[in-house]
Amino acid sequence: MSTEKVLEVHQLTKQVGQGDSQISILQGVELVVEPAQTIALIGESGSGKSTLLGIIAGLDDGSAGSVKLMGQDLTNMDEEARAKLRAKHVGFVFQSFMLIPTLNALENVQLPALLKGESEKHSYARAVDLLKLLGLGERLHHMPAQLSGGEQQRVALARAFCTQPAILFADEPTGNLDRKTGDKIADLLFSLNRDYSTTLILVTHDNELAARCQRRLRLVDGQLKEES
């Protein structure tokens, strides 16, 4: 396993608005993440956790400061280069699922692996296995509109896992699930970490999920505070 830092964030700030209405969401955030660490980002609603996640995942820009992901500086990287970096190394689970409405569940899960250059045979088999593991074996060919919110969330999780990413960013991965399904999702997250040394960075309000992470970082007044 590489000893290179997976993520390095220094003096990251994020401001929105103009003039007197300008609001500081992040103020001098510092964060260094080692390979295979599991991290919970916690804090009050509206504290900026999802904003921080978007920036460190290369989906948004900060106002100042630097972010290095997998050893590459995102600060001056164009969107095409960021997209290639994400496709190669990163998995995402969003609150809004972001499934492609014209693809069925299986196709949604398989697509990132195909875009990464994996074979049809292997990506298909892994996608089927993941969906079955998440209790969606009877929903493989259902379109997103035919699935419940919880089912769509599980498809999104399977999609994120399908490429066996080096780092997985997840925004409330168990947020819309019952406890039994949420525990199954958590077990799958940590099995990725155990079996593939996948680094996990999770935004969560789930205290039980946060407690399973090696590090718990609370976002307070725009800064991260490490909790014991």
XYZ file of N, CA and C in Angstrom:
684
model
N 0.846 -1.197 0.000
C 0.000 0.000 0.000
C 0.882 1.248 0.000
N 0.548 2.245 -0.792
C 1.328 3.461 -0.890
C 1.307 4.218 0.430
N 2.471 4.853 0.743
C 2.538 5.684 1.943
C 2.216 7.138 1.623
N 1.936 7.430 0.362
C 1.582 8.789 -0.032
C 0.276 9.204 0.623
N 0.216 10.437 1.065
C -1.006 10.948 1.674
C -2.142 10.891 0.648
N -3.284 10.402 1.090
C -4.451 10.335 0.215
C -5.040 11.727 0.005
N -5.012 12.522 1.076
C -5.620 13.853 1.018
C -4.826 14.800 1.903
N -4.532 15.985 1.369
C -3.873 17.034 2.147
C -4.611 18.347 1.907
N -5.116 18.914 2.974
C -5.860 20.170 2.904
C -5.180 21.179 3.822
N -4.881 22.366 3.274
C -4.206 23.382 4.083
C -4.874 24.748 3.896
N -5.239 25.334 5.017
C -5.793 26.694 5.066
C -6.947 26.888 4.076
N -7.814 25.894 4.016
C -8.947 25.947 3.091
C -10.043 26.857 3.637
N -10.443 27.809 2.821
C -11.572 28.668 3.173
C -12.612 28.614 2.062
N -13.850 28.861 2.437
C -14.939 28.943 1.464
C -15.879 30.045 1.897
N -16.062 31.005 1.013
C -16.965 32.119 1.271
C -17.997 32.198 0.163
N -19.195 32.574 0.534
C -20.265 32.757 -0.446
C -20.884 34.130 -0.246
N -21.461 34.661 -1.310
C -22.072 35.979 -1.224
C -21.087 37.076 -1.562
N -21.579 38.299 -1.550
C -20.780 39.459 -1.911
C -20.871 40.530 -0.828
N -19.785 41.294 -0.671
C -19.803 42.463 0.194
C -20.259 42.180 1.614
N -21.224 42.994 2.080
C -21.702 42.865 3.457
C -22.460 41.569 3.691
N -22.927 40.944 2.613
C -23.698 39.704 2.763
C -22.819 38.456 2.648
N -21.500 38.654 2.577
C -20.593 37.519 2.436
C -20.576 36.674 3.711
N -20.634 35.358 3.525
C -20.643 34.420 4.647
C -19.462 33.469 4.507
N -18.737 33.267 5.595
C -17.630 32.307 5.617
C -18.149 30.956 6.088
N -18.063 29.954 5.214
C -18.515 28.604 5.565
C -17.362 27.787 6.132
N -16.191 27.899 5.506
C -14.991 27.206 5.973
C -13.906 28.245 6.224
N -13.164 28.071 7.332
C -12.171 29.067 7.717
C -10.861 28.385 8.121
N -9.949 28.291 7.186
C -8.633 27.746 7.501
C -8.625 26.281 7.867
N -9.389 25.468 7.139
C -9.467 24.033 7.433
C -8.128 23.354 7.140
N -7.692 22.521 8.087
C -6.483 21.708 7.944
C -6.866 20.236 8.079
N -6.395 19.406 7.155
C -6.713 17.981 7.211
C -5.681 17.190 6.415
N -5.124 16.157 7.036
C -4.234 15.221 6.349
C -4.779 13.817 6.574
N -4.969 13.082 5.488
C -5.551 11.740 5.559
C -4.550 10.731 5.011
N -4.299 9.690 5.800
C -3.389 8.621 5.402
C -4.160 7.535 4.636
N -3.467 6.719 3.845
C -4.139 5.623 3.149
C -4.861 4.697 4.116
N -6.057 4.271 3.706
C -6.870 3.278 4.425
C -7.481 3.791 5.724
N -7.383 5.093 6.001
C -8.056 5.616 7.190
C -9.564 5.680 6.966
N -10.312 5.624 8.059
C -11.760 5.823 8.017
C -12.082 7.049 8.854
N -12.782 7.993 8.244
C -13.008 9.297 8.864
C -14.480 9.661 8.792
N -15.024 10.094 9.927
C -16.391 10.614 9.978
C -16.327 12.127 10.116
N -16.989 12.839 9.210
C -17.160 14.285 9.332
C -18.514 14.525 9.974
N -18.495 15.105 11.161
C -19.726 15.303 11.912
C -19.899 16.777 12.238
N -21.095 17.145 12.689
C -21.379 18.534 13.024
C -22.849 18.833 12.828
N -23.245 20.015 13.261
C -24.639 20.413 13.153
C -25.050 20.566 11.692
N -26.345 20.430 11.441
C -26.870 20.700 10.100
C -26.547 22.141 9.724
N -26.080 22.336 8.497
C -25.739 23.674 8.044
C -24.349 24.136 8.428
N -23.554 23.253 9.023
C -22.213 23.653 9.466
C -21.199 23.678 8.327
N -21.552 23.090 7.172
C -20.659 23.125 6.020
C -20.015 21.797 5.677
N -20.508 20.713 6.267
C -19.899 19.392 6.029
C -19.980 18.983 4.561
N -21.157 19.133 3.965
C -21.319 18.740 2.560
C -20.503 19.641 1.641
N -20.401 20.924 2.004
C -19.563 21.849 1.237
C -18.112 21.401 1.269
N -17.635 21.063 2.461
C -16.258 20.585 2.605
C -16.041 19.308 1.803
N -16.991 18.389 1.881
C -16.861 17.127 1.150
C -16.741 17.379 -0.351
N -17.563 18.284 -0.870
C -17.528 18.591 -2.296
C -16.198 19.167 -2.746
N -15.598 19.995 -1.895
C -14.319 20.615 -2.253
C -13.186 19.599 -2.214
N -13.122 18.790 -1.157
C -12.002 17.847 -1.049
C -12.125 16.703 -2.052
N -13.346 16.490 -2.561
C -13.544 15.472 -3.596
C -13.310 16.018 -5.001
N -13.007 17.305 -5.106
C -12.728 17.891 -6.408
C -13.953 18.251 -7.216
N -15.105 18.352 -6.546
C -16.345 18.702 -7.237
C -16.645 20.192 -7.172
N -15.970 20.893 -6.276
C -16.193 22.324 -6.092
C -14.849 22.957 -5.746
N -14.803 24.280 -5.780
C -13.578 25.007 -5.459
C -13.725 25.739 -4.138
N -12.638 25.817 -3.387
C -12.606 26.688 -2.227
C -12.329 28.117 -2.663
N -12.412 29.037 -1.717
C -12.098 30.438 -2.011
C -10.606 30.703 -1.882
N -9.939 29.952 -1.002
C -8.495 30.067 -0.809
C -8.008 28.781 -0.157
N -6.678 28.608 -0.173
C -6.103 27.402 0.412
C -5.787 26.368 -0.653
N -5.301 25.207 -0.219
C -4.892 24.169 -1.160
C -5.487 22.818 -0.788
N -5.755 22.005 -1.824
C -6.258 20.645 -1.650
C -5.467 19.734 -2.581
N -4.839 18.714 -2.004
C -4.176 17.674 -2.791
C -4.925 16.368 -2.594
N -5.345 15.760 -3.698
C -6.051 14.482 -3.671
C -5.212 13.451 -4.413
N -4.882 12.359 -3.749
C -4.028 11.313 -4.329
C -2.725 11.908 -4.866
N -2.182 12.877 -4.117
C -0.910 13.485 -4.469
C -0.971 14.547 -5.544
N -2.162 14.838 -6.062
C -2.296 15.821 -7.136
C -3.033 17.063 -6.637
N -2.472 18.216 -6.963
C -3.015 19.490 -6.503
C -4.260 19.852 -7.312
N -5.400 19.913 -6.635
C -6.653 20.238 -7.316
C -6.802 21.727 -7.603
N -6.015 22.540 -6.904
C -6.247 23.981 -6.910
C -6.228 24.576 -8.314
N -5.255 24.176 -9.119
C -5.127 24.738 -10.470
C -5.418 23.712 -11.560
N -6.138 22.661 -11.198
C -6.439 21.594 -12.149
C -7.750 21.895 -12.871
N -7.774 21.736 -14.205
C -9.021 21.989 -14.924
C -9.992 20.822 -14.728
N -11.231 21.025 -15.137
C -12.277 20.042 -14.852
C -12.024 18.714 -15.559
N -11.461 18.752 -16.742
C -11.177 17.501 -17.453
C -10.173 16.653 -16.675
N -9.130 17.297 -16.168
C -8.118 16.575 -15.395
C -8.706 16.058 -14.085
N -9.553 16.862 -13.464
C -10.209 16.420 -12.225
C -11.093 15.204 -12.492
N -11.820 15.249 -13.591
C -12.714 14.134 -13.926
C -11.922 12.841 -14.119
N -10.772 12.933 -14.762
C -9.927 11.750 -14.958
C -9.413 11.224 -13.620
N -9.026 12.139 -12.742
C -8.543 11.744 -11.416
C -9.644 11.046 -10.628
N -10.850 11.615 -10.672
C -11.977 11.010 -9.950
C -12.312 9.633 -10.522
N -12.329 9.524 -11.848
C -12.682 8.248 -12.475
C -11.692 7.150 -12.099
N -10.444 7.515 -11.932
C -9.400 6.529 -11.643
C -9.374 6.100 -10.181
N -9.650 7.045 -9.269
C -9.376 6.776 -7.856
C -10.564 6.903 -6.905
N -11.642 7.557 -7.323
C -12.635 8.043 -6.361
C -14.011 7.423 -6.575
N -14.681 7.129 -5.474
C -16.085 6.736 -5.492
C -16.898 7.749 -4.701
N -18.158 7.938 -5.096
C -19.020 8.926 -4.442
C -20.370 8.319 -4.098
N -20.889 8.745 -2.969
C -22.288 8.479 -2.642
C -22.893 9.812 -2.225
N -23.857 10.294 -3.018
C -24.475 11.589 -2.767
C -25.825 11.419 -2.077
N -26.244 12.466 -1.358
C -27.571 12.447 -0.746
C -28.660 12.341 -1.807
N -28.414 12.943 -2.973
C -29.439 13.003 -4.020
C -29.355 11.833 -5.008
N -28.503 10.850 -4.732
C -28.356 9.609 -5.507
C -27.720 9.829 -6.881
N -28.260 10.769 -7.681
C -27.710 11.088 -9.005
C -27.630 9.874 -9.922
N -28.669 9.060 -9.914
C -28.751 7.951 -10.862
C -29.164 8.475 -12.233
N -28.712 7.808 -13.280
C -29.099 8.194 -14.640
C -30.480 7.609 -14.924
N -31.489 8.453 -15.164
C -32.872 7.967 -15.241
C -33.155 7.036 -16.402
N -32.334 7.099 -17.459
C -32.575 6.264 -18.643
C -31.831 4.922 -18.590
N -31.104 4.672 -17.508
C -30.412 3.395 -17.318
C -31.056 2.631 -16.172
N -31.111 1.306 -16.285
C -31.665 0.526 -15.183
C -30.639 0.413 -14.046
N -31.039 -0.242 -12.963
C -30.178 -0.318 -11.781
C -28.828 -0.945 -12.109
N -28.857 -2.052 -12.819
C -27.624 -2.753 -13.164
C -26.717 -1.885 -14.030
N -27.291 -1.212 -15.012
C -26.505 -0.361 -15.909
C -25.905 0.824 -15.159
N -26.666 1.401 -14.220
C -26.146 2.507 -13.415
C -24.927 2.076 -12.611
N -25.004 0.885 -12.029
C -23.904 0.392 -11.195
C -22.682 0.054 -12.040
N -22.910 -0.521 -13.198
C -21.820 -0.994 -14.055
C -21.091 0.144 -14.768
N -21.786 1.239 -15.037
C -21.249 2.294 -15.902
C -19.883 2.832 -15.464
N -19.670 3.215 -14.193
C -18.352 3.760 -13.831
C -17.209 2.785 -14.082
N -17.455 1.495 -13.862
C -16.409 0.500 -14.112
C -16.083 0.411 -15.602
N -17.114 0.494 -16.447
C -16.879 0.480 -17.894
C -16.104 1.717 -18.331
N -16.455 2.870 -17.770
C -15.757 4.111 -18.114
C -14.301 4.073 -17.657
N -14.043 3.301 -16.620
C -12.677 3.153 -16.108
C -11.859 2.203 -16.975
N -12.546 1.490 -17.899
C -11.844 0.593 -18.803
C -11.921 -0.874 -18.441
N -12.772 -1.213 -17.461
C -12.912 -2.617 -17.084
C -13.745 -3.360 -18.127
N -13.588 -4.672 -18.169
C -14.297 -5.465 -19.165
C -15.781 -5.558 -18.834
N -16.578 -5.771 -19.872
C -18.023 -5.951 -19.709
C -18.311 -7.125 -18.772
N -17.594 -8.221 -18.959
C -17.851 -9.439 -18.180
C -17.611 -9.229 -16.692
N -16.445 -8.691 -16.347
C -16.101 -8.541 -14.937
C -16.941 -7.460 -14.259
N -17.161 -6.345 -14.945
C -17.953 -5.270 -14.344
C -19.406 -5.701 -14.174
N -19.920 -6.469 -15.115
C -21.296 -6.980 -15.023
C -21.430 -7.900 -13.811
N -20.491 -8.828 -13.669
C -20.564 -9.785 -12.561
C -20.475 -9.075 -11.218
N -19.582 -8.086 -11.099
C -19.440 -7.371 -9.833
C -20.688 -6.553 -9.532
N -21.259 -5.920 -10.566
C -22.470 -5.124 -10.362
C -23.624 -5.996 -9.878
N -23.786 -7.163 -10.482
C -24.843 -8.090 -10.058
C -24.621 -8.524 -8.616
N -23.390 -8.877 -8.274
C -23.083 -9.333 -6.914
C -23.381 -8.248 -5.883
N -22.997 -7.018 -6.187
C -23.224 -5.920 -5.250
C -24.709 -5.659 -5.050
N -25.465 -5.643 -6.133
C -26.900 -5.396 -6.021
C -27.586 -6.516 -5.250
N -27.170 -7.740 -5.467
C -27.740 -8.852 -4.703
C -27.386 -8.728 -3.229
N -26.148 -8.347 -2.944
C -25.705 -8.182 -1.563
C -26.542 -7.135 -0.832
N -26.966 -6.120 -1.568
C -27.757 -5.038 -0.981
C -29.257 -5.300 -1.073
N -29.633 -6.522 -1.386
C -31.042 -6.888 -1.384
C -31.812 -6.441 -2.604
N -31.111 -6.198 -3.714
C -31.761 -5.704 -4.929
C -31.660 -6.703 -6.079
N -31.517 -7.970 -5.751
C -31.402 -8.991 -6.784
C -32.610 -9.094 -7.685
N -33.778 -8.681 -7.177
C -35.005 -8.709 -7.980
C -35.269 -7.374 -8.671
N -34.345 -6.433 -8.554
C -34.548 -5.090 -9.106
C -33.484 -4.724 -10.142
N -32.747 -5.695 -10.623
C -31.618 -5.412 -11.510
C -32.013 -4.592 -12.727
N -33.180 -4.878 -13.285
C -33.578 -4.248 -14.547
C -34.666 -3.192 -14.353
N -34.856 -2.763 -13.105
C -35.803 -1.683 -12.829
C -35.134 -0.335 -13.101
N -35.912 0.603 -13.628
C -35.427 1.961 -13.836
C -35.494 2.714 -12.508
N -34.685 3.775 -12.339
C -34.708 4.524 -11.084
C -36.104 4.970 -10.654
N -36.938 5.383 -11.602
C -38.285 5.854 -11.264
C -39.161 4.741 -10.695
N -38.773 3.498 -10.918
C -39.534 2.356 -10.410
C -39.047 1.895 -9.036
N -38.030 2.567 -8.502
C -37.440 2.187 -7.223
C -37.815 3.184 -6.137
N -37.916 2.704 -4.914
C -38.156 3.595 -3.780
C -36.891 4.401 -3.491
N -37.017 5.415 -2.635
C -35.851 6.220 -2.280
C -34.746 5.390 -1.658
N -35.120 4.479 -0.756
C -34.124 3.619 -0.127
C -33.449 2.698 -1.114
N -34.224 2.195 -2.082
C -33.649 1.327 -3.115
C -32.696 2.106 -4.016
N -33.077 3.337 -4.357
C -32.187 4.168 -5.165
C -30.876 4.440 -4.432
N -30.964 4.648 -3.128
C -29.753 4.894 -2.352
C -28.833 3.677 -2.378
N -29.417 2.498 -2.300
C -28.602 1.280 -2.337
C -27.961 1.084 -3.715
N -28.678 1.460 -4.782
C -28.081 1.411 -6.125
C -26.892 2.374 -6.195
N -27.061 3.564 -5.630
C -25.973 4.548 -5.634
C -24.756 4.035 -4.872
N -24.997 3.335 -3.778
C -23.896 2.753 -3.014
C -23.184 1.664 -3.814
N -23.969 0.798 -4.452
C -23.372 -0.254 -5.276
C -22.538 0.350 -6.402
N -23.035 1.420 -6.998
C -22.297 2.103 -8.066
C -20.950 2.612 -7.554
N -20.950 3.194 -6.362
C -19.709 3.723 -5.792
C -18.710 2.616 -5.498
N -19.208 1.453 -5.073
C -18.327 0.345 -4.717
C -17.791 -0.400 -5.935
N -18.480 -0.290 -7.071
C -18.208 -1.181 -8.204
C -16.795 -1.017 -8.762
N -16.230 0.180 -8.661
C -14.886 0.414 -9.194
C -13.792 0.119 -8.178
N -14.172 -0.324 -6.979
C -13.208 -0.576 -5.901
C -12.257 0.617 -5.763
N -12.807 1.796 -5.425
C -12.027 3.031 -5.429
C -10.975 3.076 -4.323
N -9.941 3.894 -4.540
C -8.924 4.105 -3.508
C -9.481 4.932 -2.360
N -10.412 5.836 -2.686
C -11.023 6.684 -1.671
C -12.510 6.825 -1.980
N -13.316 6.716 -0.959
C -14.766 6.823 -1.120
C -15.278 7.977 -0.273
N -15.963 8.918 -0.922
C -16.627 10.017 -0.234
C -18.120 9.715 -0.185
N -18.712 9.813 0.992
C -20.137 9.509 1.123
C -20.817 10.565 1.982
N -21.910 11.111 1.467
C -22.687 12.133 2.172
C -23.950 11.480 2.721
N -23.976 11.233 4.020
C -25.093 10.571 4.705
C -25.446 9.229 4.042
N -24.503 8.280 3.998
C -24.755 7.022 3.282
C -25.853 6.162 3.883
N -26.182 6.368 5.164
C -27.256 5.585 5.791
C -28.451 6.461 6.144
N -28.461 7.686 5.623
C -29.433 8.675 6.071
C -30.889 8.335 5.832
N -31.220 7.681 4.727
C -32.620 7.406 4.391
C -32.978 5.932 4.537
N -32.178 5.208 5.308
C -32.369 3.767 5.405
C -32.816 3.364 6.808
N -33.565 2.258 6.888
C -33.900 1.716 8.200
C -32.627 1.157 8.836
N -32.684 0.897 10.143
C -31.481 0.497 10.873
C -30.862 -0.783 10.313
N -31.694 -1.763 9.982
C -31.165 -3.036 9.482
C -30.402 -2.831 8.178
N -31.014 -2.092 7.234
C -30.341 -1.840 5.954
C -29.138 -0.932 6.153
N -29.279 0.057 7.043
C -28.164 0.958 7.335
C -26.959 0.220 7.885
N -27.211 -0.750 8.762
C -26.107 -1.549 9.307
C -25.435 -2.371 8.213
N -26.242 -2.877 7.269
C -25.679 -3.657 6.158
C -24.793 -2.766 5.278
N -25.251 -1.532 5.049
C -24.461 -0.579 4.266
C -23.154 -0.268 4.988
N -23.249 -0.034 6.295
C -22.044 0.264 7.075
C -21.061 -0.898 7.016
N -21.580 -2.117 7.138
C -20.703 -3.293 7.058
C -20.001 -3.350 5.706
N -20.732 -3.008 4.638
C -20.146 -3.029 3.300
C -19.071 -1.950 3.157
N -19.342 -0.764 3.710
C -18.352 0.308 3.678
C -17.043 -0.134 4.328
N -17.164 -0.722 5.500
C -15.953 -1.087 6.230
C -15.295 -2.345 5.673
N -16.057 -3.173 4.960
C -15.429 -4.307 4.277
C -14.586 -3.813 3.107
N -15.034 -2.749 2.434
C -14.220 -2.124 1.383
C -12.899 -1.659 1.963
N -12.987 -1.005 3.120
C -11.788 -0.519 3.792
C -10.869 -1.683 4.167
N -11.449 -2.740 4.700
C -10.657 -3.885 5.167
C -10.054 -4.677 3.999
N -10.860 -4.944 2.982
C -10.429 -5.840 1.907
C -9.596 -5.145 0.832
N -9.849 -3.855 0.595
C -9.178 -3.155 -0.499
C -8.396 -1.931 -0.038
N -8.316 -1.721 1.288
C -7.628 -0.549 1.851
C -8.217 0.755 1.332
N -9.511 0.741 1.051
C -10.195 1.951 0.597
C -10.297 2.953 1.741
N -9.877 4.174 1.482
C -10.041 5.248 2.458
C -11.497 5.699 2.444
N -12.091 5.826 3.621
C -13.486 6.253 3.733
C -13.557 7.628 4.383
N -14.260 8.553 3.740
C -14.551 9.856 4.338
C -16.057 10.043 4.264
N -16.704 9.999 5.422
C -18.159 9.947 5.501
C -18.708 11.159 6.238
N -19.647 11.853 5.632
C -20.455 12.838 6.351
C -21.646 12.097 6.937
N -21.849 12.221 8.237
C -22.944 11.456 8.843
C -23.471 12.104 10.117
N -24.772 11.906 10.352
C -25.396 12.227 11.638
C -25.621 10.955 12.455
N -25.225 9.819 11.906
C -25.432 8.522 12.547
C -24.290 8.276 13.538
N -24.596 8.378 14.828
C -23.554 8.241 15.847
C -22.903 6.863 15.832
N -23.701 5.833 15.544
C -23.142 4.476 15.514
C -22.165 4.315 14.351
N -22.513 4.887 13.199
C -21.605 4.830 12.051
C -20.331 5.617 12.346
N -20.481 6.805 12.908
C -19.311 7.629 13.229
C -18.388 6.923 14.214
N -18.973 6.209 15.174
C -18.176 5.531 16.202
C -17.316 4.416 15.620
N -17.711 3.888 14.466
C -16.934 2.817 13.831
C -15.709 3.348 13.083
N -15.658 4.654 12.859
C -14.540 5.251 12.125
C -13.342 5.466 13.053
N -12.156 5.403 12.478
C -10.933 5.607 13.253
C -10.814 7.040 13.753
N -11.292 7.984 12.934
C -11.210 9.402 13.316
C -12.579 10.039 13.168
N -12.899 10.912 14.124
C -14.140 11.683 14.075
C -13.757 13.160 14.114
N -14.110 13.875 13.056
C -13.758 15.283 12.918
C -15.031 16.111 12.911
N -15.140 17.006 13.893
C -16.343 17.839 14.009
C -16.077 19.207 13.389
N -16.981 19.627 12.506
C -16.874 20.939 11.876
C -17.618 21.958 12.733
N -16.864 22.874 13.322
C -17.416 23.893 14.216
C -16.863 25.250 13.810
N -17.744 26.203 13.559
C -17.327 27.560 13.189
C -16.327 27.549 12.035
N -16.571 26.654 11.072
C -15.762 26.631 9.867
C -14.434 25.924 9.985
N -14.164 25.299 11.153
C -12.899 24.604 11.343
C -13.141 23.184 11.839
N -12.196 22.285 11.536
C -12.305 20.896 11.971
C -11.638 20.700 13.323
N -12.357 20.036 14.217
C -11.834 19.705 15.540
C -11.839 18.183 15.683
N -10.676 17.615 15.978
C -10.582 16.159 16.139
C -11.160 15.756 17.486
N -12.029 14.726 17.473
C -12.608 14.220 18.708
C -11.959 12.892 19.064
N -11.860 12.629 20.359
C -11.243 11.381 20.815
C -12.244 10.245 20.741
